[in-house]
Amino acid sequence: MIKLVTSLLSHKPQDPVPHIYSYLKEFNKGVEPKEIKPITTNEINELKNLKKKLDYYRDILQEYDNGDHTESDPEESDEEVEDIQPKKKNIKTQRMGVSAEVYGEHNKKGDFKPKIVPKSEESRTKLQNRLLQAFMFTALEEKEFKIVVDAIEEVQGSPGEAIITEGDHGDCMYVLEKGSLKCTKVFTGNTEPTFLKEYVPGEGFGELALLYNAPRAATITSTTDYVIWKLDRDTFNHIVKDAASKKREKYDNFLQSVEILNTMDPYERSKLGDAVIEQKYKKGDYIITEGEEGSTFFLISEGEAIATKTLEDGQQPQKVKEYSRGEYFGERALLTSENRAANIVVTSDECTVLSLSRETFNRLLGSLDKILERNMEDYQKFVGNELPQ
């Protein structure tokens, strides 16, 4: 400690925290720090983010001790709506914590028997097309997808009906087929519900209450006549939940390697891991085409591709870059709607890419501009003019 204080007094850093961090980092290696290397911008941002999280969770624990639960910001991402827990009236006597589904002697995972709800071929086709729009089902294998389609049942209703109610036990999740729904929540200190978002066809909701065995965190009410698809808890937990978890683990390392996303924390990356869509191409296929509007970002999971670009009018496009496993392209599509500056053409026999649209990114995590602002160097690089158009 004396040596650390001496180092601080001799260097007199403007901000002592990074200096202390670097000193202890060298000290833990078992060597006497001779010269303190300046902490990097990314390390500074990581420390700031960790401090914010520490303060956030400290506040939550304090409110639990006081008998209240901290409410989330109403402007949080749409998919987090279900992740807000209702207020506890007496935390000492009524502990309604969040937990994963527990399997044991009387709830064996192996005892699951797929549910089959009869449907016409027209209904099955309509349902299949709709489920492919909800990212939580994109990780399913063909056999798993069929089980889900068999198990889902159609529910119709009128305006003003509460489909799920804040505080209720959740035993199913939904996908909106037709109509419009509004999501509201009563926050601590308020008597009137706060509007959080509107659900449109193709969006799913209610899954987090099943994932974490928690009460409903918000109320979702119909504003028009509606048609929804309802999936029961058992099918969701045995089929969808396991597939989503495997998909998230599979893609997490890829997403960590994407420079434009390196200011995101693990939780944010896990949400993207749920949302990316796997697409397969063959040799000679164009993944993106020069001049078309860009709205999707791609990451190569397996295979190789090249970028070709028209350098002179009237001339054939020329190869300007090669891509292989782990590399990505189209990242500016997460920021703007600029036209594509080049073609991306598959050169291997097969190529598997992970794709993510700007619409999905914004719906889950908000604007990428805000995420990049955590690290101003990255913000200037990607939002400024340093990245080729």
Coordinates of N, CA and C in Angstrom, one line a residue, residues 209-297:
A209 N -41.3 -14.7 -18.7 CA -41.9 -15.3 -17.5 C -41.8 -16.8 -17.5
L210 N -41.7 -17.4 -18.7 CA -41.5 -18.9 -18.7 C -40.0 -19.2 -18.6
L211 N -39.1 -18.4 -19.2 CA -37.7 -18.7 -19.0 C -37.2 -18.7 -17.6
Y212 N -37.7 -17.7 -16.8 CA -37.2 -17.5 -15.5 C -38.3 -17.8 -14.4
N213 N -39.4 -18.4 -14.8 CA -40.4 -18.8 -13.8 C -40.8 -17.6 -12.9
A214 N -41.0 -16.5 -13.5 CA -41.3 -15.3 -12.8 C -42.8 -14.8 -13.1
P215 N -43.3 -13.9 -12.3 CA -44.7 -13.4 -12.5 C -44.6 -12.5 -13.7
R216 N -45.8 -12.3 -14.4 CA -45.8 -11.3 -15.5 C -45.4 -9.9 -15.0
A217 N -44.6 -9.2 -15.8 CA -44.1 -8.0 -15.3 C -44.9 -6.8 -15.9
A218 N -45.8 -7.0 -16.8 CA -46.5 -5.9 -17.5 C -47.9 -6.5 -17.9
T219 N -48.7 -5.6 -18.3 CA -50.0 -5.9 -18.8 C -50.1 -5.7 -20.3
I220 N -50.6 -6.6 -21.1 CA -50.7 -6.5 -22.6 C -52.2 -6.6 -22.9
T221 N -52.7 -5.5 -23.5 CA -54.1 -5.4 -23.8 C -54.3 -5.2 -25.3
S222 N -55.4 -5.7 -25.9 CA -55.7 -5.6 -27.3 C -56.3 -4.2 -27.5
T223 N -55.9 -3.6 -28.6 CA -56.5 -2.3 -29.0 C -57.3 -2.5 -30.3
T224 N -57.3 -3.6 -30.9 CA -58.1 -4.0 -32.0 C -58.6 -5.4 -31.9
D225 N -59.4 -5.9 -32.9 CA -59.6 -7.3 -33.0 C -58.3 -7.9 -33.2
Y226 N -58.0 -9.1 -32.7 CA -56.7 -9.7 -32.8 C -56.8 -11.2 -33.0
V227 N -55.7 -11.8 -33.5 CA -55.4 -13.2 -33.6 C -54.0 -13.4 -33.1
I228 N -53.9 -14.3 -32.1 CA -52.6 -14.7 -31.5 C -52.4 -16.2 -31.5
W229 N -51.1 -16.6 -31.6 CA -50.7 -18.0 -31.4 C -50.2 -18.2 -30.0
K230 N -50.7 -19.2 -29.3 CA -50.4 -19.4 -27.9 C -49.6 -20.7 -27.8
L231 N -48.5 -20.6 -27.1 CA -47.6 -21.8 -26.9 C -47.5 -22.1 -25.4
D232 N -47.7 -23.3 -25.0 CA -47.7 -23.7 -23.6 C -46.3 -23.7 -23.0
R233 N -46.3 -23.7 -21.7 CA -45.0 -23.6 -21.0 C -44.1 -24.9 -21.2
D234 N -44.7 -26.1 -21.2 CA -43.9 -27.3 -21.3 C -43.2 -27.3 -22.7
T235 N -44.0 -27.1 -23.7 CA -43.4 -27.1 -25.1 C -42.3 -26.0 -25.2
F236 N -42.6 -24.9 -24.7 CA -41.6 -23.8 -24.8 C -40.3 -24.2 -24.0
N237 N -40.4 -24.7 -22.8 CA -39.2 -25.0 -22.0 C -38.4 -26.2 -22.6
H238 N -39.1 -27.1 -23.1 CA -38.4 -28.3 -23.6 C -37.9 -28.2 -25.0
I239 N -38.5 -27.3 -25.8 CA -38.0 -27.2 -27.2 C -37.4 -25.8 -27.4
V240 N -38.1 -24.8 -27.3 CA -37.6 -23.4 -27.6 C -36.5 -23.0 -26.7
K241 N -36.6 -23.1 -25.4 CA -35.7 -22.6 -24.5 C -34.3 -23.3 -24.7
D242 N -34.3 -24.6 -24.8 CA -33.0 -25.3 -25.0 C -32.3 -24.9 -26.3
A243 N -33.1 -24.8 -27.3 CA -32.5 -24.4 -28.6 C -31.9 -23.0 -28.6
A244 N -32.7 -22.1 -27.9 CA -32.2 -20.7 -27.8 C -30.9 -20.6 -27.0
S245 N -30.8 -21.4 -26.0 CA -29.6 -21.4 -25.1 C -28.4 -21.9 -25.9
K246 N -28.6 -23.0 -26.7 CA -27.5 -23.5 -27.5 C -27.1 -22.5 -28.6
K247 N -28.0 -21.9 -29.2 CA -27.8 -20.9 -30.2 C -26.9 -19.7 -29.7
R248 N -27.3 -19.2 -28.5 CA -26.7 -18.1 -27.8 C -25.2 -18.5 -27.6
E249 N -24.9 -19.7 -27.0 CA -23.6 -20.1 -26.7 C -22.8 -20.2 -28.0
K250 N -23.4 -20.8 -29.0 CA -22.7 -21.0 -30.3 C -22.2 -19.7 -30.9
Y251 N -23.0 -18.6 -30.8 CA -22.7 -17.4 -31.6 C -22.0 -16.3 -30.7
D252 N -21.9 -16.5 -29.4 CA -21.4 -15.5 -28.5 C -19.9 -15.1 -28.9
N253 N -19.1 -16.1 -29.2 CA -17.7 -15.9 -29.5 C -17.6 -15.1 -30.8
F254 N -18.4 -15.4 -31.8 CA -18.4 -14.7 -33.0 C -18.7 -13.2 -32.8
L255 N -19.8 -12.9 -32.0 CA -20.2 -11.6 -31.8 C -19.2 -10.8 -31.0
Q256 N -18.4 -11.4 -30.1 CA -17.3 -10.8 -29.4 C -16.2 -10.3 -30.3
S257 N -16.1 -10.9 -31.4 CA -15.0 -10.6 -32.4 C -15.3 -9.4 -33.3
V258 N -16.6 -9.0 -33.2 CA -17.0 -7.9 -34.1 C -16.7 -6.5 -33.5
E259 N -15.8 -5.8 -34.1 CA -15.2 -4.6 -33.5 C -16.3 -3.6 -33.2
I260 N -17.3 -3.4 -34.1 CA -18.3 -2.4 -33.9 C -19.2 -2.7 -32.7
L261 N -19.1 -4.0 -32.2 CA -20.0 -4.4 -31.1 C -19.2 -4.5 -29.8
N262 N -17.9 -4.2 -29.8 CA -17.1 -4.5 -28.6 C -17.3 -3.7 -27.4
T263 N -18.2 -2.6 -27.5 CA -18.5 -1.9 -26.3 C -19.8 -2.5 -25.6
M264 N -20.4 -3.5 -26.2 CA -21.5 -4.1 -25.6 C -21.2 -5.1 -24.5
D265 N -22.0 -5.2 -23.5 CA -21.7 -6.1 -22.4 C -22.3 -7.5 -22.7
P266 N -21.9 -8.5 -22.0 CA -22.3 -9.9 -22.3 C -23.8 -10.1 -22.4
Y267 N -24.6 -9.4 -21.6 CA -26.0 -9.5 -21.7 C -26.6 -9.0 -23.0
E268 N -26.0 -7.9 -23.4 CA -26.5 -7.3 -24.7 C -26.1 -8.3 -25.9
R269 N -24.9 -8.8 -25.8 CA -24.5 -9.7 -26.8 C -25.3 -11.0 -26.9
S270 N -25.8 -11.4 -25.7 CA -26.6 -12.6 -25.6 C -27.9 -12.4 -26.3
K271 N -28.5 -11.2 -26.2 CA -29.7 -10.9 -26.9 C -29.5 -10.9 -28.4
L272 N -28.4 -10.4 -28.8 CA -28.1 -10.5 -30.3 C -27.9 -11.9 -30.7
G273 N -27.3 -12.7 -29.8 CA -27.1 -14.1 -30.1 C -28.4 -14.8 -30.4
D274 N -29.5 -14.4 -29.6 CA -30.8 -14.9 -29.8 C -31.4 -14.5 -31.1
A275 N -31.0 -13.3 -31.6 CA -31.7 -12.7 -32.7 C -31.1 -13.0 -34.1
V276 N -29.8 -13.3 -34.1 CA -29.2 -13.5 -35.4 C -29.8 -14.7 -36.2
I277 N -29.9 -14.6 -37.5 CA -30.5 -15.6 -38.3 C -29.4 -16.2 -39.2
E278 N -29.3 -17.6 -39.2 CA -28.3 -18.3 -40.0 C -28.9 -18.5 -41.4
Q279 N -28.0 -18.1 -42.4 CA -28.4 -18.3 -43.8 C -27.3 -19.0 -44.5
K280 N -27.6 -19.9 -45.5 CA -26.7 -20.7 -46.2 C -26.7 -20.2 -47.7
Y281 N -25.4 -20.2 -48.2 CA -25.3 -19.8 -49.6 C -24.3 -20.8 -50.3
K282 N -24.4 -20.9 -51.6 CA -23.5 -21.7 -52.4 C -22.6 -20.9 -53.3
K283 N -21.5 -21.5 -53.8 CA -20.5 -20.8 -54.5 C -21.1 -20.0 -55.7
G284 N -20.7 -18.8 -55.8 CA -21.2 -17.9 -56.8 C -22.4 -17.1 -56.4
D285 N -23.0 -17.4 -55.3 CA -24.2 -16.6 -54.8 C -23.7 -15.2 -54.3
Y286 N -24.6 -14.2 -54.6 CA -24.4 -12.9 -54.1 C -25.1 -12.7 -52.7
I287 N -24.3 -12.4 -51.7 CA -24.9 -12.2 -50.4 C -25.4 -10.8 -50.3
I288 N -24.7 -9.8 -50.8 CA -25.2 -8.5 -51.0 C -24.7 -8.0 -52.4
T289 N -25.5 -7.0 -52.9 CA -25.2 -6.5 -54.3 C -24.9 -5.0 -54.3
E290 N -23.9 -4.7 -55.0 CA -23.5 -3.3 -55.0 C -24.6 -2.4 -55.5
G291 N -24.9 -1.3 -54.8 CA -25.9 -0.4 -55.2 C -27.3 -0.5 -54.5
E292 N -27.5 -1.8 -53.9 CA -28.8 -2.0 -53.3 C -28.8 -1.3 -51.9
E293 N -30.0 -1.0 -51.3 CA -30.0 -0.4 -50.0 C -29.6 -1.4 -48.9
G294 N -28.8 -1.0 -48.0 CA -28.3 -1.8 -47.0 C -29.1 -1.7 -45.7
S295 N -29.6 -2.8 -45.2 CA -30.3 -2.8 -43.9 C -29.9 -4.0 -43.0
T296 N -28.9 -4.8 -43.4 CA -28.6 -6.0 -42.7 C -27.1 -6.2 -42.6
F297 N -26.6 -6.6 -41.4 CA -25.2 -6.9 -41.1 C -25.0 -8.4 -41.2

